[in-house]
PDB file of C-alpha atoms in Angstrom:
ATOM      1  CA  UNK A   1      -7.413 -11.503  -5.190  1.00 37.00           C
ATOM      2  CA  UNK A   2      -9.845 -14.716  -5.545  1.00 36.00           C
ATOM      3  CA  UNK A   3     -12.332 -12.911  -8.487  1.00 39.00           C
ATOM      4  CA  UNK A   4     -12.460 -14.679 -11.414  1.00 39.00           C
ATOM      5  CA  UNK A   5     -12.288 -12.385 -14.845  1.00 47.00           C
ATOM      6  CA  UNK A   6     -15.830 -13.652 -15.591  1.00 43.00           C
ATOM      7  CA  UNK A   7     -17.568 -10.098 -14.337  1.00 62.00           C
ATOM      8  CA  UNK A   8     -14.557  -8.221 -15.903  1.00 85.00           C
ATOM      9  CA  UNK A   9     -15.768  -5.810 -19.017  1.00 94.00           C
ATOM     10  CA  UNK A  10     -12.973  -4.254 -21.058  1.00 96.00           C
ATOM     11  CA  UNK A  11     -12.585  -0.900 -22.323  1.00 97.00           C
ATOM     12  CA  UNK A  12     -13.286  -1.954 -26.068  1.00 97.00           C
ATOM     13  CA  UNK A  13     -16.193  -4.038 -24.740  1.00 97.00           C
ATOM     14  CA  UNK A  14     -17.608  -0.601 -22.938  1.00 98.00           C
ATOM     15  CA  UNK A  15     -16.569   1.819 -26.058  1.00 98.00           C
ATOM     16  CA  UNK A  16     -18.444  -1.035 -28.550  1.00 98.00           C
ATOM     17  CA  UNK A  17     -21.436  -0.493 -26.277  1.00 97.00           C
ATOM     18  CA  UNK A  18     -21.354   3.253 -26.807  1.00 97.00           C
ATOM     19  CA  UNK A  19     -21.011   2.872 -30.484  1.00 97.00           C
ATOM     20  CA  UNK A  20     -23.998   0.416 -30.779  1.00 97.00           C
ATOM     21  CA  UNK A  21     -26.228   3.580 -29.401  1.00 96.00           C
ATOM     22  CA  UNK A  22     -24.920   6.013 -31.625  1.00 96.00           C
ATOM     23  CA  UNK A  23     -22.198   7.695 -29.238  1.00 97.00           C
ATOM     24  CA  UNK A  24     -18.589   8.208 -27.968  1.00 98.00           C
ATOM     25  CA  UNK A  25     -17.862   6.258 -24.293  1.00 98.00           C
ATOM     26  CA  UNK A  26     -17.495   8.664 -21.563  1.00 98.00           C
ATOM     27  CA  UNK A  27     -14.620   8.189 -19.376  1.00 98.00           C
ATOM     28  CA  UNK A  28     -14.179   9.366 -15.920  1.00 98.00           C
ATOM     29  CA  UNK A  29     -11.204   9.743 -13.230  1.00 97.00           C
ATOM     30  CA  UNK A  30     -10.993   9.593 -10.127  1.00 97.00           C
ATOM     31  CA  UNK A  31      -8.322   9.587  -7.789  1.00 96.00           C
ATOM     32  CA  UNK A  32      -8.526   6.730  -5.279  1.00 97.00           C
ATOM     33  CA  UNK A  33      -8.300   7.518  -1.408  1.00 97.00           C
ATOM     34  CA  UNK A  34      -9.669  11.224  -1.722  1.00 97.00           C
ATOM     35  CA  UNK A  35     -11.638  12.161   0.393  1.00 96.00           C
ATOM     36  CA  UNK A  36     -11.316   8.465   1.628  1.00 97.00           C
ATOM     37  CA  UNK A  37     -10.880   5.192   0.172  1.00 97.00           C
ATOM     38  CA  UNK A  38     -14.677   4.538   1.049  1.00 97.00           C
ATOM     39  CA  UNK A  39     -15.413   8.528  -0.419  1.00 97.00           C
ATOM     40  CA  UNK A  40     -13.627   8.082  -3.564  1.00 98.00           C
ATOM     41  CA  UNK A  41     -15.674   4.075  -3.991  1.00 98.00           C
ATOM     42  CA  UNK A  42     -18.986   6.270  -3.578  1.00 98.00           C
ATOM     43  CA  UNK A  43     -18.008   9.048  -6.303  1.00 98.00           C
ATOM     44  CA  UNK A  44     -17.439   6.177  -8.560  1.00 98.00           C
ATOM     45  CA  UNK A  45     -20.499   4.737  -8.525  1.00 98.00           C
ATOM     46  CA  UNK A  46     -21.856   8.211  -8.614  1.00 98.00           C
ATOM     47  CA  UNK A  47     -20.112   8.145 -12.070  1.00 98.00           C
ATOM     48  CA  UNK A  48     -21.509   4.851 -12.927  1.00 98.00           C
ATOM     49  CA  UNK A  49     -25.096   5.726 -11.834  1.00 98.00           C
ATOM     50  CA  UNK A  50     -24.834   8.814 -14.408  1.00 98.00           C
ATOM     51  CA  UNK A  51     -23.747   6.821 -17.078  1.00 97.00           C
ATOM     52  CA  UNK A  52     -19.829   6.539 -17.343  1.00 98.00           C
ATOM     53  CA  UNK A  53     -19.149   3.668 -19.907  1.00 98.00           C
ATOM     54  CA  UNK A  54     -15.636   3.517 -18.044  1.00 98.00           C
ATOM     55  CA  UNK A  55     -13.712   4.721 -14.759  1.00 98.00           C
ATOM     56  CA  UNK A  56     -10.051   5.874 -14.374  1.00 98.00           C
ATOM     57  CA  UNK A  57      -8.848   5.168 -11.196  1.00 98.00           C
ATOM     58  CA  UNK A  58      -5.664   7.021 -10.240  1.00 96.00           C
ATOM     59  CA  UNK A  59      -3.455   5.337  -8.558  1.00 96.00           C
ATOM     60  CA  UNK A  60      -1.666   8.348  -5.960  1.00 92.00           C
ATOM     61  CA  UNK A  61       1.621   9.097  -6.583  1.00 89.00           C
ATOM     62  CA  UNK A  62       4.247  11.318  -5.311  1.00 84.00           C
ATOM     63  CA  UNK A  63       5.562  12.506  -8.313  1.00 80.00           C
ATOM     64  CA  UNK A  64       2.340  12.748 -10.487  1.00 69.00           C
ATOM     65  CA  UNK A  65       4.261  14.353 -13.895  1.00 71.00           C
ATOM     66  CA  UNK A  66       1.335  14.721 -16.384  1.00 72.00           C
ATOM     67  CA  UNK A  67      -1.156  15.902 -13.512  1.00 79.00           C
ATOM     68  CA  UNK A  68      -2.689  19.721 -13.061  1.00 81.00           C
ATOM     69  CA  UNK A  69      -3.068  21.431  -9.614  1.00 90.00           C
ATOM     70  CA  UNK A  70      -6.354  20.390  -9.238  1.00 93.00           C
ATOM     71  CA  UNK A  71      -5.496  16.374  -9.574  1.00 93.00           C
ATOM     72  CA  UNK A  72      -2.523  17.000  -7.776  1.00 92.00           C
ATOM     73  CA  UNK A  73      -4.068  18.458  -4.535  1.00 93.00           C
ATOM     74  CA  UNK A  74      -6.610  15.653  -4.385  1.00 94.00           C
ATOM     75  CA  UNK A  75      -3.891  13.260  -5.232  1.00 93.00           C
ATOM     76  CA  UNK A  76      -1.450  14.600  -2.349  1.00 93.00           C
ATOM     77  CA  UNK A  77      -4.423  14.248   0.454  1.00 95.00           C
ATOM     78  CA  UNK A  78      -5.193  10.727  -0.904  1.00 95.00           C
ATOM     79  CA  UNK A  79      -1.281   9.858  -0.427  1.00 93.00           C
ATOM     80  CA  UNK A  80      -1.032  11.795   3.165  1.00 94.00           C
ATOM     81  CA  UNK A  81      -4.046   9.463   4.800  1.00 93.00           C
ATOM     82  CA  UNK A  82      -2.424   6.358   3.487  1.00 93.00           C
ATOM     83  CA  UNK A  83      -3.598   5.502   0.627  1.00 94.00           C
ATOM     84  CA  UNK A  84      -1.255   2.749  -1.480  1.00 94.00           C
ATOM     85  CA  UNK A  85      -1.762   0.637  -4.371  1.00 96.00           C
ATOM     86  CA  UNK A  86      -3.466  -2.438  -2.619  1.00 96.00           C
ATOM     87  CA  UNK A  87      -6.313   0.471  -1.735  1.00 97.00           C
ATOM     88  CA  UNK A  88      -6.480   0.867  -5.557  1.00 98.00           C
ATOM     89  CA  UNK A  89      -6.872  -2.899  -5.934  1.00 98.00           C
ATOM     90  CA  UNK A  90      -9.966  -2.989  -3.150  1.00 98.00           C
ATOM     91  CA  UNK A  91     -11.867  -0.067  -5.267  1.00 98.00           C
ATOM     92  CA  UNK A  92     -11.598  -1.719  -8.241  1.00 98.00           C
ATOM     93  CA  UNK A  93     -12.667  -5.064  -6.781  1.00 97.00           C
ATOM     94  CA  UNK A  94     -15.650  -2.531  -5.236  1.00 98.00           C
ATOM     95  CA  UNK A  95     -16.820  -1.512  -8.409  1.00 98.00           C
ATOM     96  CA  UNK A  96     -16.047  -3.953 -11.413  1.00 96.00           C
ATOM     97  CA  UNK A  97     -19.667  -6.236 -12.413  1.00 93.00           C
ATOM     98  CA  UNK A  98     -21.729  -2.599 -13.228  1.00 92.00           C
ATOM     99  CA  UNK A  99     -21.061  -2.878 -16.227  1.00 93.00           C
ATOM    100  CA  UNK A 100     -18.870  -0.256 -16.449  1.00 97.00           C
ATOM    101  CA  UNK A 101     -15.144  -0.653 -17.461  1.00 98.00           C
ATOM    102  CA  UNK A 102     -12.885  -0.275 -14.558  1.00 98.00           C
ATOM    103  CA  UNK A 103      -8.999   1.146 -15.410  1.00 98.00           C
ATOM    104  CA  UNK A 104      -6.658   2.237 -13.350  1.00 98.00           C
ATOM    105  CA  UNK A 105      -4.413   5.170 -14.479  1.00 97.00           C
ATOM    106  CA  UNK A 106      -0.833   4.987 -12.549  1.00 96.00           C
ATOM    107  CA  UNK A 107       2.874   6.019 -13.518  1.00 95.00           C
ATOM    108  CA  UNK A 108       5.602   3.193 -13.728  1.00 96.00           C
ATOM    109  CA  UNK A 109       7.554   3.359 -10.626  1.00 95.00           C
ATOM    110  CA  UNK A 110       4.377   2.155  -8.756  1.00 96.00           C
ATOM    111  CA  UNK A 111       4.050  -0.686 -11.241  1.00 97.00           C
ATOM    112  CA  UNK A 112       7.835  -1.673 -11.134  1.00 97.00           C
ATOM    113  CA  UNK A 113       7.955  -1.431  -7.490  1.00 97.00           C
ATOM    114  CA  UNK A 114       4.812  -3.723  -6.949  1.00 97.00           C
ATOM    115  CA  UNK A 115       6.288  -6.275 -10.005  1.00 98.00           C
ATOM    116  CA  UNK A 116       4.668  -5.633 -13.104  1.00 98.00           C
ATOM    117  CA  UNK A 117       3.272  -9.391 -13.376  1.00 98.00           C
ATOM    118  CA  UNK A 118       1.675  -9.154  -9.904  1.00 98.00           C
ATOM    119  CA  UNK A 119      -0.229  -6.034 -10.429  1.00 98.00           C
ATOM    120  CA  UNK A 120      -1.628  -7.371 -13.725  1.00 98.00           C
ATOM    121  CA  UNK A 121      -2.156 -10.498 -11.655  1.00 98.00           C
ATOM    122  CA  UNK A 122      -4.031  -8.312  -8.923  1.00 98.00           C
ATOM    123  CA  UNK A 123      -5.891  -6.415 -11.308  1.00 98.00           C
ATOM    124  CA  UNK A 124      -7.642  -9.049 -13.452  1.00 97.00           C
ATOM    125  CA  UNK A 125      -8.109 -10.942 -10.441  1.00 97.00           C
ATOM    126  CA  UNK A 126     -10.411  -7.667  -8.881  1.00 97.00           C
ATOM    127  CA  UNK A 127     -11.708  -6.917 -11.852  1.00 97.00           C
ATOM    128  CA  UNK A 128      -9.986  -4.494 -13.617  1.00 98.00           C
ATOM    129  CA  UNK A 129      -9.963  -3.537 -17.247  1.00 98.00           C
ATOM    130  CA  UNK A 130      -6.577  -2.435 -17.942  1.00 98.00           C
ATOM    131  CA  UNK A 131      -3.855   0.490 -17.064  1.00 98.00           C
ATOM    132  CA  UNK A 132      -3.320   3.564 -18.274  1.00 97.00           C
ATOM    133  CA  UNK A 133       0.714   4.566 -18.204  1.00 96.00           C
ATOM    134  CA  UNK A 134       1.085   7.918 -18.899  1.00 93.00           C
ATOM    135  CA  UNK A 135       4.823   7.922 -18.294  1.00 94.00           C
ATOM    136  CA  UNK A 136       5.971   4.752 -19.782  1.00 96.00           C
ATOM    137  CA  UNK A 137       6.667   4.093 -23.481  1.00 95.00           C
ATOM    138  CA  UNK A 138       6.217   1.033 -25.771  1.00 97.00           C
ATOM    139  CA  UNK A 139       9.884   0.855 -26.290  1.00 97.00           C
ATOM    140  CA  UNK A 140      10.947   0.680 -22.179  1.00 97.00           C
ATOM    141  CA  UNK A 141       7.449  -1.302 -21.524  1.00 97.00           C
ATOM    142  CA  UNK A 142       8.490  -5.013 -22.196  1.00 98.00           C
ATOM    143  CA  UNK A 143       7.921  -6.031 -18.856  1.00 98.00           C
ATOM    144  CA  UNK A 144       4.189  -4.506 -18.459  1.00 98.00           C
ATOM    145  CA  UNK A 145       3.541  -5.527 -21.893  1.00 98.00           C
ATOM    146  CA  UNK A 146       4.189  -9.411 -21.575  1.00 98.00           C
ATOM    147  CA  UNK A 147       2.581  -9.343 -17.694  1.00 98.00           C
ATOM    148  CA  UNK A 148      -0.108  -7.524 -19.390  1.00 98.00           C
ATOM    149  CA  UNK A 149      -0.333 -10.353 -22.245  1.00 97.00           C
ATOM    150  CA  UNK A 150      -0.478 -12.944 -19.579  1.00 98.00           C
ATOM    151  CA  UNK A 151      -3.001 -11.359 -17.514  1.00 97.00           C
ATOM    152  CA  UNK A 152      -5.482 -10.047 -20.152  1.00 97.00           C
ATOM    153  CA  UNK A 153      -5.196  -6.474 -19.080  1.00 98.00           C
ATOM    154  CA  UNK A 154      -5.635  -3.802 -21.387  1.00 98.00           C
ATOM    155  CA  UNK A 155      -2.304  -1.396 -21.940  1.00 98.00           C
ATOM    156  CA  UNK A 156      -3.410   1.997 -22.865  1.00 98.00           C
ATOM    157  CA  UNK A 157      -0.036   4.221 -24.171  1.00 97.00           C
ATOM    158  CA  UNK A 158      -0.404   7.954 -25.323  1.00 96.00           C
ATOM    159  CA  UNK A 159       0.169   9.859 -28.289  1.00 95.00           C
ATOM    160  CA  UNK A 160       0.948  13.150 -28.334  1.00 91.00           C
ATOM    161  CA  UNK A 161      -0.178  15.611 -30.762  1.00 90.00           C
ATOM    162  CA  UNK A 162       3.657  15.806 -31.646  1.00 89.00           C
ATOM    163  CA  UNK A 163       3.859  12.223 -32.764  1.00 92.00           C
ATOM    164  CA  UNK A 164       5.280  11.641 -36.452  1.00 94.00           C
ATOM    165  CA  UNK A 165       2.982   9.120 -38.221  1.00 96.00           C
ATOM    166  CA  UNK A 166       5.962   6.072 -37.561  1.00 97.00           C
ATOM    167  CA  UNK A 167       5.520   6.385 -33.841  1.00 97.00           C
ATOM    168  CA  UNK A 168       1.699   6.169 -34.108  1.00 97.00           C
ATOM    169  CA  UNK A 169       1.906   2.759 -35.488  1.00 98.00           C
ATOM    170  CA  UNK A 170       4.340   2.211 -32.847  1.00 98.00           C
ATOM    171  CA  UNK A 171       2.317   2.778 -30.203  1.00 98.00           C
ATOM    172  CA  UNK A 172      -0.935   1.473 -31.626  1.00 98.00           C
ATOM    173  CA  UNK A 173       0.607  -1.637 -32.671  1.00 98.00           C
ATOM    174  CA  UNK A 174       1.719  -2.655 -28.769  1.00 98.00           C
ATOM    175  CA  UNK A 175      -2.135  -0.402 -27.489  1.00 98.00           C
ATOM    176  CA  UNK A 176      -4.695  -2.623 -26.350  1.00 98.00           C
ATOM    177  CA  UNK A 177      -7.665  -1.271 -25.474  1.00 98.00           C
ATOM    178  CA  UNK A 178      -7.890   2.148 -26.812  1.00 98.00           C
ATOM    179  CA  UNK A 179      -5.345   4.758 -27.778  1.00 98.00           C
ATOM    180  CA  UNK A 180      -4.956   7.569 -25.192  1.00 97.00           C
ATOM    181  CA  UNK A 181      -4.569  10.708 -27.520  1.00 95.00           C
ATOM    182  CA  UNK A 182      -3.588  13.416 -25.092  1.00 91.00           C
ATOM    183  CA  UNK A 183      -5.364  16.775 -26.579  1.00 74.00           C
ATOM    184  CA  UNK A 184      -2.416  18.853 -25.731  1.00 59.00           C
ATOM    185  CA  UNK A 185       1.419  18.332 -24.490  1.00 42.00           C
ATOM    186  CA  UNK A 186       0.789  20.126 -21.163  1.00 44.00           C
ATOM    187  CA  UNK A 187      -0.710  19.076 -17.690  1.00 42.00           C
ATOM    188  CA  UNK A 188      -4.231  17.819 -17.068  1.00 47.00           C
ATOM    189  CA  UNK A 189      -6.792  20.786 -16.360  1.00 41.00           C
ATOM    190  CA  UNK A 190     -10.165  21.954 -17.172  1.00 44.00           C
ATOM    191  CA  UNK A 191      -9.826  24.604 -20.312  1.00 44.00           C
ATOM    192  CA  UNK A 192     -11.898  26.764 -22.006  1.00 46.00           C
ATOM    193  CA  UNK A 193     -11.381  25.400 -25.180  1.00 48.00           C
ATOM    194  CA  UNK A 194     -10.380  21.873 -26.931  1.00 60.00           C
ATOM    195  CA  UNK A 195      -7.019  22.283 -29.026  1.00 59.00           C
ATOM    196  CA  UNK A 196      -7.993  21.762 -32.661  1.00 72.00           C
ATOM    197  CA  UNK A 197      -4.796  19.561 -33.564  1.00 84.00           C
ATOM    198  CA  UNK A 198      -7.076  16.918 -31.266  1.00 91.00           C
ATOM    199  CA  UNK A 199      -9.511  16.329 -34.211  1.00 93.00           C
ATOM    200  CA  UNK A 200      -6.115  15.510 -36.597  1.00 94.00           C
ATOM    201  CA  UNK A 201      -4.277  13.701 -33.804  1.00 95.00           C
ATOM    202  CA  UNK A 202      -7.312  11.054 -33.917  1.00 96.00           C
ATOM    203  CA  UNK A 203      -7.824  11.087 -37.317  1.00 96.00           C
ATOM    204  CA  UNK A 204      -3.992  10.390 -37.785  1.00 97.00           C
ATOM    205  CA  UNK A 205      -3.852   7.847 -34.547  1.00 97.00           C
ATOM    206  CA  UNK A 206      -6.358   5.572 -36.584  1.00 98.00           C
ATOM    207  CA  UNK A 207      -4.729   5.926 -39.955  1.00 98.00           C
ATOM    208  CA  UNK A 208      -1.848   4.568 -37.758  1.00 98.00           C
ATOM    209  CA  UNK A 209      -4.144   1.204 -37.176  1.00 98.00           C
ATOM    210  CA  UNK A 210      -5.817   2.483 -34.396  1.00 98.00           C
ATOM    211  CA  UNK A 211      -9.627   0.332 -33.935  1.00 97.00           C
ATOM    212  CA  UNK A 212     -10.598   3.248 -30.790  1.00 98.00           C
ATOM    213  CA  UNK A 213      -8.944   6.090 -30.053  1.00 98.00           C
ATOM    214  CA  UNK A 214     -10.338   8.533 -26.673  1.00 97.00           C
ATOM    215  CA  UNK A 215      -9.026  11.879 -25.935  1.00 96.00           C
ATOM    216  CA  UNK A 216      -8.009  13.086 -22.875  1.00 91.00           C
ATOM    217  CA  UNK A 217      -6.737  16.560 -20.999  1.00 81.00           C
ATOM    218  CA  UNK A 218      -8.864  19.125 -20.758  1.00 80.00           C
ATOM    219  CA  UNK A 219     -12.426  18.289 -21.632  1.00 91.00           C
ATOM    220  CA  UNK A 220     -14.363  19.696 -18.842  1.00 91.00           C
ATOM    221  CA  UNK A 221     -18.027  20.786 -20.095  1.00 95.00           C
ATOM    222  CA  UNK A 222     -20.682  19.405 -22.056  1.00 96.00           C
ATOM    223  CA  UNK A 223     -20.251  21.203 -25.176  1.00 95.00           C
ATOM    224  CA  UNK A 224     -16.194  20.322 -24.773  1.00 94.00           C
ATOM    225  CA  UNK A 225     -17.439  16.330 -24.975  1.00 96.00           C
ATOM    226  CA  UNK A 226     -19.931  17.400 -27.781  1.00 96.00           C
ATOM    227  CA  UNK A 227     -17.278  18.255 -29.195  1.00 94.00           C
ATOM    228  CA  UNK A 228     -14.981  16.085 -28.797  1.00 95.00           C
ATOM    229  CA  UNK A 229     -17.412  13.009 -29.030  1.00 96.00           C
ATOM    230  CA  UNK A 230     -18.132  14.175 -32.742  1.00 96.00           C
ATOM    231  CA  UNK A 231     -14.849  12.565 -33.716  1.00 96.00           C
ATOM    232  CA  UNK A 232     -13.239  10.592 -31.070  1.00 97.00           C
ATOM    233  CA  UNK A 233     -14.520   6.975 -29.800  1.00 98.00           C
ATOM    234  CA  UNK A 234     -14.335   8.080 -25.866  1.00 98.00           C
ATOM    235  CA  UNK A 235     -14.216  11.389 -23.947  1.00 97.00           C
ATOM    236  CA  UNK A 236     -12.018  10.715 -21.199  1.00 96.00           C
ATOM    237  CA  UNK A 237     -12.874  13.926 -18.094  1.00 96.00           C
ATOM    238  CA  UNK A 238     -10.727  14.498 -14.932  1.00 94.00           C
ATOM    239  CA  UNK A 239     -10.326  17.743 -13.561  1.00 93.00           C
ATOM    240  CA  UNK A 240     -14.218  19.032 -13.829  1.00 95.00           C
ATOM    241  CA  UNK A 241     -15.046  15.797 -11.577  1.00 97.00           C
ATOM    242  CA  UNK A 242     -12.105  15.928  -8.838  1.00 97.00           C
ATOM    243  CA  UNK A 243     -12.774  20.011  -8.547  1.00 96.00           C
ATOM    244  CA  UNK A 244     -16.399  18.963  -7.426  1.00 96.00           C
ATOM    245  CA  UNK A 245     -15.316  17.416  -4.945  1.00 97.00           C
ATOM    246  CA  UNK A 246     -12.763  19.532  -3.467  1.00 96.00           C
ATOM    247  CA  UNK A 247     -14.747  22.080  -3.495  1.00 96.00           C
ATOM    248  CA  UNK A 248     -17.488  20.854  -1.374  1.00 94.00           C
ATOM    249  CA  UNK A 249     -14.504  18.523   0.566  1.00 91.00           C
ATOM    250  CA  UNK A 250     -16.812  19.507   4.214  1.00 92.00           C
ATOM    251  CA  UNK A 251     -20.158  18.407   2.778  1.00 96.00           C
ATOM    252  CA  UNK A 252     -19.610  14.902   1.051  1.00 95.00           C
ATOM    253  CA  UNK A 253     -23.759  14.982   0.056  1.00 97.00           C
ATOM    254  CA  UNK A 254     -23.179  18.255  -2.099  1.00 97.00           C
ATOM    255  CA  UNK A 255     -19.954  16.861  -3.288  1.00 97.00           C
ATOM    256  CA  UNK A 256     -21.651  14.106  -4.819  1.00 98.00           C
ATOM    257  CA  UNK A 257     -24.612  15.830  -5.750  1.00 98.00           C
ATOM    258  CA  UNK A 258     -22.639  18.490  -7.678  1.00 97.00           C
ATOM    259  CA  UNK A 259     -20.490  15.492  -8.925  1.00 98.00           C
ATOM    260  CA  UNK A 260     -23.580  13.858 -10.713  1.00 98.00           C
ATOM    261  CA  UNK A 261     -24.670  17.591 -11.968  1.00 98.00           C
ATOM    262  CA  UNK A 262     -21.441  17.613 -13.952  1.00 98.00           C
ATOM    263  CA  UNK A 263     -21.631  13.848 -14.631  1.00 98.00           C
ATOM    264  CA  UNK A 264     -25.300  14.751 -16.461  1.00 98.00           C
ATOM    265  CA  UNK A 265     -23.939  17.283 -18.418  1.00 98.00           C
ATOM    266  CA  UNK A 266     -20.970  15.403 -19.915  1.00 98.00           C
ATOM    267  CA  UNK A 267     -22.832  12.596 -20.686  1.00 98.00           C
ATOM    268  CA  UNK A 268     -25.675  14.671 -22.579  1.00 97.00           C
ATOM    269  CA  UNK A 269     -22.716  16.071 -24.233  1.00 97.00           C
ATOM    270  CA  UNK A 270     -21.573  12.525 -26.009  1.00 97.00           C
ATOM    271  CA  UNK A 271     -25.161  11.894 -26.502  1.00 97.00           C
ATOM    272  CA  UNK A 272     -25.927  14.668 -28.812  1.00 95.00           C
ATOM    273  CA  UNK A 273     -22.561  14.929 -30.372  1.00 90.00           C
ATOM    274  CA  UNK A 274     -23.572  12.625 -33.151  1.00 81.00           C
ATOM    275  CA  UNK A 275     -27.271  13.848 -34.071  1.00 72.00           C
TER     276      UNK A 275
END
């Protein structure tokens, strides 16, 4: 990659933004190569143009642990037409200097099996923000976390609303970035409500030393972020976006006109959360 880091903007860069107007950030993911590598490029900017403050691109994976049906589906089709890490790299490269955050969410094996220094080598040098690793741990993450140092990337680890208040520090103290506080122990999906341990879980993740902490699984409609964005420094939505566009998955226009429909609402969620 021959970018320079200059055009990069990190994820607390992008959540400081949000806070200076009043608001939580508003994440959104996307898997990369569905429809298309060029089709999943144009729903990000979609996201951008409605006002994400940061974009989770998922990396496709055959063995996608944490992921719901819905992620999964879109994730399989990306991984069936080809689509690798180096296409992960190219979208990133294709949307970093919006000012927009650009992350890419991916298990380990894909990491370990590209070298963990030369994907945080590939990353800053397109642009990217950081990595979220849903399935790795502080304690097995050495390797990420001194490529990561190297590179300036931004490690994002989870806690769970299970986590004891000694493994909180844990994983705040090796976070950089933003905490990932998953909102329930289960698979990502859209749900009808936000579990209310996800209030407590932040609240508990920044007694733990925690500077921003975003919540993720689940959030899916405006009031959900209105919610959510009350309390949390960044609303972090999946599911609601990639079940736009498999549902229109013959008519890319309405795909990414019902994409930006959702996109609205989210964001006017975050917005009013804190009137």
């Amino acid at each position: 990659m021959s970018r320079t880091d200059t055009s990069r903007l990190r994820s607390a860069e992008a959540i400081a933004a949000a806070r200076s107007e009043g608001r939580a950030a508003l994440v959104g993911y996307l898997p990369v190569g569905y429809p298309d590598l060029a089709g999943s490029i144009d729903a990000a900017h979609t996201l951008i143009d409605r006002g994400a403050d940061m974009i989770e691109l998922g990396l496709p994976y055959s063995d996608p642990v944490m992921d719901g049906p819905v992620i999964q589906r879109a994730a399989g089709a990306a991984l069936a037409r080809g689509n690798r890490t180096r296409h992960v790299f190219e979208a990133v490269e294709a949307l970093s200097g919006r000012g927009t955050a650009i992350l890419v969410m991916s298990y380990w094996n894909p990491i370990l099996a590209y070298g963990p220094d030369a994907f945080a080598r590939d990353l800053a040098g397109a642009g990217g923000a950081g990595v979220i690793t849903p399935d790795l741990i502080p304690d097995e993450g050495a390797d990420w976390i001194a490529a990561s140092e190297t590179h300036g990337v931004d490690r994002i680890f989870l806690a769970a609303p299970s986590s004891p208040p000694d493994r909180l520090a844990h994983v705040v103290s090796h976070t950089r970035g933003f905490v990932y506080a998953a909102s329930t122990m289960g698979v990502t999906g859209t749900r009808a409500s936000v579990s209310a341990a996800t209030e407590g879980l932040v609240a508990r993740t920044r007694a733990a030393g925690a500077e921003n902490v975003c919540v993720g699984l689940g959030v899916s409609t405006g009031d959900q972020a209105a919610e959510v964005g009350s309390y949390a420094d960044g609303v972090i939505v999946g599911s609601a976006f990639v079940r736009t566009l498999l549902e229109d998955e013959d008519d890319r226009p309405a795909a990414l006109a019902s994409l930006a429909a959702v996109a609205d609402d989210l964001r006017a969620g975050v917005e009013r959360a804190r009137r």
